[in-house]
């Protein structure tokens, strides 16, 4: 939208606001995946945008109060788009991009809220427990050369440690968002791209005519 809107103070403000709402959407989606423990972080990020004059305090509070924060941010982007005086073709393209984000957000929420059946986790835990309880019987003969078969104890401990670690990794993979570096995605990729586009547009470098 940086190249499709008129070049005046009002539309410059709208472009900066659209970029801010885009980064707010990405961070609100991260907050949805992380859960309530991320609320204070999101609030601080929103008020950074307020301090920069890119969002009103009322909008920041409304975002925090929304039951679906990512969708609320997308609605804010649509509202900002409707304020811009751009031609219908470009507006349609931008609106289509927002609609795609709405669809992807809905699909993301459905995946996130579809839990792995508890039976799978319980079956694995029970099988692993029975296997490790009986494992010393299998190691008894194999480690018979050690004094009084005492090597069976540390061998069982080491094998149990690694097998339970594999089980824990599998459980973590069912919901990996608490350990993934989502902040790096939001701050290093999305926000940086938006800032770069605004900086390039503000530099007027695209308006220069090459000298032949």
mmCIF file of C-alpha atoms in Angstrom:
data_model
loop_
_atom_site.group_PDB
_atom_site.id
_atom_site.type_symbol
_atom_site.label_atom_id
_atom_site.label_comp_id
_atom_site.label_asym_id
_atom_site.label_seq_id
_atom_site.Cartn_x
_atom_site.Cartn_y
_atom_site.Cartn_z
ATOM 1 C CA UNK A 1 0.000 0.000 0.000
ATOM 2 C CA UNK A 2 3.014 2.315 0.269
ATOM 3 C CA UNK A 3 3.146 2.940 -3.491
ATOM 4 C CA UNK A 4 -0.593 2.979 -4.209
ATOM 5 C CA UNK A 5 -1.755 5.837 -1.959
ATOM 6 C CA UNK A 6 -1.464 9.600 -2.534
ATOM 7 C CA UNK A 7 1.679 11.307 -1.295
ATOM 8 C CA UNK A 8 0.376 13.680 1.376
ATOM 9 C CA UNK A 9 0.587 14.030 5.141
ATOM 10 C CA UNK A 10 -2.731 12.275 5.779
ATOM 11 C CA UNK A 11 -1.863 9.215 3.724
ATOM 12 C CA UNK A 12 1.663 9.101 5.137
ATOM 13 C CA UNK A 13 0.070 8.818 8.562
ATOM 14 C CA UNK A 14 -2.281 6.101 7.311
ATOM 15 C CA UNK A 15 0.638 4.148 5.809
ATOM 16 C CA UNK A 16 2.537 4.279 9.086
ATOM 17 C CA UNK A 17 -0.587 3.241 10.955
ATOM 18 C CA UNK A 18 -1.191 0.322 8.597
ATOM 19 C CA UNK A 19 2.395 -0.834 9.111
ATOM 20 C CA UNK A 20 1.974 -0.557 12.889
ATOM 21 C CA UNK A 21 -1.262 -2.540 12.787
ATOM 22 C CA UNK A 22 0.434 -5.193 10.664
ATOM 23 C CA UNK A 23 3.158 -5.664 13.274
ATOM 24 C CA UNK A 24 0.493 -5.576 15.999
ATOM 25 C CA UNK A 25 -1.329 -8.395 14.212
ATOM 26 C CA UNK A 26 1.808 -10.547 14.112
ATOM 27 C CA UNK A 27 2.442 -9.956 17.799
ATOM 28 C CA UNK A 28 -1.198 -10.588 18.700
ATOM 29 C CA UNK A 29 -1.000 -13.914 16.872
ATOM 30 C CA UNK A 30 2.142 -14.743 18.839
ATOM 31 C CA UNK A 31 0.250 -13.837 22.019
ATOM 32 C CA UNK A 32 -2.564 -16.196 21.041
ATOM 33 C CA UNK A 33 -0.089 -19.046 20.595
ATOM 34 C CA UNK A 34 1.819 -18.296 23.791
ATOM 35 C CA UNK A 35 -1.218 -17.767 26.018
ATOM 36 C CA UNK A 36 -1.857 -15.443 28.994
ATOM 37 C CA UNK A 37 1.795 -15.522 30.058
ATOM 38 C CA UNK A 38 2.558 -13.298 27.044
ATOM 39 C CA UNK A 39 -0.078 -10.639 27.849
ATOM 40 C CA UNK A 40 2.291 -8.237 29.590
ATOM 41 C CA UNK A 41 4.751 -8.461 26.700
ATOM 42 C CA UNK A 42 2.021 -7.703 24.149
ATOM 43 C CA UNK A 43 0.705 -4.798 26.206
ATOM 44 C CA UNK A 44 4.183 -3.297 26.355
ATOM 45 C CA UNK A 45 4.624 -3.670 22.595
ATOM 46 C CA UNK A 46 1.270 -2.020 21.891
ATOM 47 C CA UNK A 47 2.106 0.910 24.128
ATOM 48 C CA UNK A 48 5.407 1.310 22.298
ATOM 49 C CA UNK A 49 3.290 1.936 19.205
ATOM 50 C CA UNK A 50 1.172 4.364 21.251
ATOM 51 C CA UNK A 51 4.308 6.231 22.341
ATOM 52 C CA UNK A 52 5.412 6.428 18.702
ATOM 53 C CA UNK A 53 2.078 8.014 17.765
ATOM 54 C CA UNK A 54 1.055 5.058 15.582
ATOM 55 C CA UNK A 55 -1.846 3.830 17.715
ATOM 56 C CA UNK A 56 -4.245 5.415 20.163
ATOM 57 C CA UNK A 57 -4.343 4.277 23.806
ATOM 58 C CA UNK A 58 -8.010 3.362 23.312
ATOM 59 C CA UNK A 59 -7.116 1.036 20.426
ATOM 60 C CA UNK A 60 -4.335 -0.576 22.458
ATOM 61 C CA UNK A 61 -6.712 -1.254 25.342
ATOM 62 C CA UNK A 62 -9.405 -2.473 22.954
ATOM 63 C CA UNK A 63 -6.886 -4.890 21.442
ATOM 64 C CA UNK A 64 -6.015 -6.266 24.879
ATOM 65 C CA UNK A 65 -9.717 -6.569 25.782
ATOM 66 C CA UNK A 66 -10.669 -8.356 22.545
ATOM 67 C CA UNK A 67 -11.572 -12.020 22.823
ATOM 68 C CA UNK A 68 -9.747 -12.659 19.543
ATOM 69 C CA UNK A 69 -6.846 -10.230 19.344
ATOM 70 C CA UNK A 70 -5.433 -11.254 15.941
ATOM 71 C CA UNK A 71 -8.846 -10.816 14.298
ATOM 72 C CA UNK A 72 -9.288 -7.468 16.034
ATOM 73 C CA UNK A 73 -5.975 -6.278 14.552
ATOM 74 C CA UNK A 74 -7.099 -7.415 11.098
ATOM 75 C CA UNK A 75 -10.322 -5.446 11.529
ATOM 76 C CA UNK A 76 -8.233 -2.408 12.449
ATOM 77 C CA UNK A 77 -6.209 -2.870 9.259
ATOM 78 C CA UNK A 78 -9.429 -3.008 7.213
ATOM 79 C CA UNK A 79 -10.704 0.155 8.910
ATOM 80 C CA UNK A 80 -7.460 1.975 8.126
ATOM 81 C CA UNK A 81 -7.634 0.801 4.530
ATOM 82 C CA UNK A 82 -11.159 2.202 4.121
ATOM 83 C CA UNK A 83 -9.914 5.653 5.188
ATOM 84 C CA UNK A 84 -7.403 5.804 2.349
ATOM 85 C CA UNK A 85 -8.239 7.481 -0.953
ATOM 86 C CA UNK A 86 -6.805 4.902 -3.332
ATOM 87 C CA UNK A 87 -8.197 3.427 -6.510
ATOM 88 C CA UNK A 88 -10.529 0.460 -6.288
ATOM 89 C CA UNK A 89 -8.082 -1.983 -7.909
ATOM 90 C CA UNK A 90 -5.325 -1.409 -5.363
ATOM 91 C CA UNK A 91 -7.819 -1.341 -2.509
ATOM 92 C CA UNK A 92 -9.201 -4.675 -3.695
ATOM 93 C CA UNK A 93 -5.725 -6.185 -3.777
ATOM 94 C CA UNK A 94 -4.918 -5.036 -0.259
ATOM 95 C CA UNK A 95 -8.307 -6.182 0.995
ATOM 96 C CA UNK A 96 -7.697 -9.586 -0.582
ATOM 97 C CA UNK A 97 -4.390 -9.832 1.287
ATOM 98 C CA UNK A 98 -6.184 -9.043 4.554
ATOM 99 C CA UNK A 99 -8.815 -11.681 3.744
ATOM 100 C CA UNK A 100 -6.045 -14.226 3.200
ATOM 101 C CA UNK A 101 -4.650 -13.351 6.634
ATOM 102 C CA UNK A 102 -8.128 -13.852 8.118
ATOM 103 C CA UNK A 103 -8.383 -17.313 6.530
ATOM 104 C CA UNK A 104 -4.872 -18.295 7.643
ATOM 105 C CA UNK A 105 -5.537 -17.054 11.169
ATOM 106 C CA UNK A 106 -8.713 -19.121 11.346
ATOM 107 C CA UNK A 107 -6.881 -22.207 10.101
ATOM 108 C CA UNK A 108 -4.087 -21.592 12.610
ATOM 109 C CA UNK A 109 -6.603 -21.362 15.463
ATOM 110 C CA UNK A 110 -8.313 -24.579 14.410
ATOM 111 C CA UNK A 111 -4.988 -26.435 14.353
ATOM 112 C CA UNK A 112 -3.917 -24.942 17.676
ATOM 113 C CA UNK A 113 -7.187 -25.807 19.405
ATOM 114 C CA UNK A 114 -7.313 -29.382 18.075
ATOM 115 C CA UNK A 115 -5.573 -31.361 20.840
ATOM 116 C CA UNK A 116 -3.749 -34.635 20.374
ATOM 117 C CA UNK A 117 -5.987 -37.356 21.878
ATOM 118 C CA UNK A 118 -4.887 -38.002 25.458
ATOM 119 C CA UNK A 119 -5.046 -41.739 24.796
ATOM 120 C CA UNK A 120 -1.936 -41.524 22.579
ATOM 121 C CA UNK A 121 0.152 -39.869 25.285
ATOM 122 C CA UNK A 122 -1.067 -42.244 27.986
ATOM 123 C CA UNK A 123 -0.429 -45.316 25.835
ATOM 124 C CA UNK A 124 3.155 -44.221 25.178
ATOM 125 C CA UNK A 125 3.806 -43.426 28.847
ATOM 126 C CA UNK A 126 2.367 -46.725 30.069
ATOM 127 C CA UNK A 127 4.202 -48.806 27.489
ATOM 128 C CA UNK A 128 7.474 -47.040 28.256
ATOM 129 C CA UNK A 129 7.010 -47.511 32.010
ATOM 130 C CA UNK A 130 6.342 -51.253 31.667
ATOM 131 C CA UNK A 131 9.285 -51.618 29.271
ATOM 132 C CA UNK A 132 11.702 -49.900 31.651
ATOM 133 C CA UNK A 133 10.457 -51.855 34.675
ATOM 134 C CA UNK A 134 11.140 -55.118 32.859
ATOM 135 C CA UNK A 135 14.368 -53.966 31.217
ATOM 136 C CA UNK A 136 16.645 -55.028 34.135
ATOM 137 C CA UNK A 137 15.528 -58.614 33.526
ATOM 138 C CA UNK A 138 16.819 -58.366 29.969
ATOM 139 C CA UNK A 139 20.072 -56.755 31.053
ATOM 140 C CA UNK A 140 20.726 -59.195 33.887
ATOM 141 C CA UNK A 141 22.296 -61.902 31.726
ATOM 142 C CA UNK A 142 24.007 -59.486 29.343
ATOM 143 C CA UNK A 143 25.761 -57.711 32.251
ATOM 144 C CA UNK A 144 26.524 -60.872 34.162
ATOM 145 C CA UNK A 145 30.273 -60.308 33.931
ATOM 146 C CA UNK A 146 30.022 -57.294 36.268
ATOM 147 C CA UNK A 147 30.339 -57.949 39.999
ATOM 148 C CA UNK A 148 26.988 -59.161 41.319
ATOM 149 C CA UNK A 149 25.336 -57.774 38.133
ATOM 150 C CA UNK A 150 25.664 -54.275 39.583
ATOM 151 C CA UNK A 151 26.163 -52.737 36.142
ATOM 152 C CA UNK A 152 22.461 -53.392 35.556
ATOM 153 C CA UNK A 153 21.516 -50.442 37.782
ATOM 154 C CA UNK A 154 23.456 -47.651 36.024
ATOM 155 C CA UNK A 155 22.665 -49.135 32.608
ATOM 156 C CA UNK A 156 18.944 -49.099 33.390
ATOM 157 C CA UNK A 157 19.194 -45.531 34.679
ATOM 158 C CA UNK A 158 21.003 -44.221 31.592
ATOM 159 C CA UNK A 159 18.651 -45.946 29.140
ATOM 160 C CA UNK A 160 15.592 -44.721 31.091
ATOM 161 C CA UNK A 161 16.942 -41.160 31.081
ATOM 162 C CA UNK A 162 17.254 -41.056 27.307
ATOM 163 C CA UNK A 163 13.962 -42.830 26.583
ATOM 164 C CA UNK A 164 11.994 -40.548 28.899
ATOM 165 C CA UNK A 165 13.765 -37.620 27.244
ATOM 166 C CA UNK A 166 12.523 -38.773 23.842
ATOM 167 C CA UNK A 167 8.992 -39.051 25.245
ATOM 168 C CA UNK A 168 9.203 -35.523 26.681
ATOM 169 C CA UNK A 169 10.427 -34.181 23.327
ATOM 170 C CA UNK A 170 7.434 -35.813 21.633
ATOM 171 C CA UNK A 171 5.055 -34.184 24.113
ATOM 172 C CA UNK A 172 6.719 -30.814 23.524
ATOM 173 C CA UNK A 173 6.321 -31.170 19.766
ATOM 174 C CA UNK A 174 2.555 -31.440 20.231
ATOM 175 C CA UNK A 175 2.604 -27.761 21.276
ATOM 176 C CA UNK A 176 5.968 -26.233 20.352
ATOM 177 C CA UNK A 177 4.989 -22.558 20.531
ATOM 178 C CA UNK A 178 6.267 -22.076 24.074
ATOM 179 C CA UNK A 179 9.842 -22.830 22.997
ATOM 180 C CA UNK A 180 9.953 -21.565 19.401
ATOM 181 C CA UNK A 181 11.626 -18.135 18.914
ATOM 182 C CA UNK A 182 8.404 -16.472 17.778
ATOM 183 C CA UNK A 183 9.656 -13.079 19.009
ATOM 184 C CA UNK A 184 12.466 -13.283 16.475
ATOM 185 C CA UNK A 185 9.938 -13.920 13.703
ATOM 186 C CA UNK A 186 7.809 -10.955 14.768
ATOM 187 C CA UNK A 187 10.583 -8.447 15.475
ATOM 188 C CA UNK A 188 13.282 -9.582 13.081
ATOM 189 C CA UNK A 189 11.196 -10.423 10.025
ATOM 190 C CA UNK A 190 7.742 -8.838 9.961
ATOM 191 C CA UNK A 191 8.391 -5.607 11.857
ATOM 192 C CA UNK A 192 11.741 -5.091 10.131
ATOM 193 C CA UNK A 193 10.163 -5.574 6.695
ATOM 194 C CA UNK A 194 7.414 -3.060 7.469
ATOM 195 C CA UNK A 195 9.939 -0.511 8.759
ATOM 196 C CA UNK A 196 12.128 -1.022 5.684
ATOM 197 C CA UNK A 197 9.209 -0.428 3.310
ATOM 198 C CA UNK A 198 8.214 2.754 5.128
ATOM 199 C CA UNK A 199 11.806 3.992 5.167
ATOM 200 C CA UNK A 200 12.219 3.337 1.454
ATOM 201 C CA UNK A 201 8.929 5.064 0.671
ATOM 202 C CA UNK A 202 9.818 8.045 2.863
ATOM 203 C CA UNK A 203 13.212 8.460 1.217
ATOM 204 C CA UNK A 204 11.478 9.217 -2.137
ATOM 205 C CA UNK A 205 14.097 7.083 -3.848
ATOM 206 C CA UNK A 206 11.418 5.506 -6.022
ATOM 207 C CA UNK A 207 10.423 8.932 -7.327
ATOM 208 C CA UNK A 208 13.850 9.744 -8.757
ATOM 209 C CA UNK A 209 14.143 9.569 -12.527
ATOM 210 C CA UNK A 210 17.387 7.971 -13.732
ATOM 211 C CA UNK A 211 19.671 10.276 -15.672
ATOM 212 C CA UNK A 212 20.498 8.945 -19.132
#
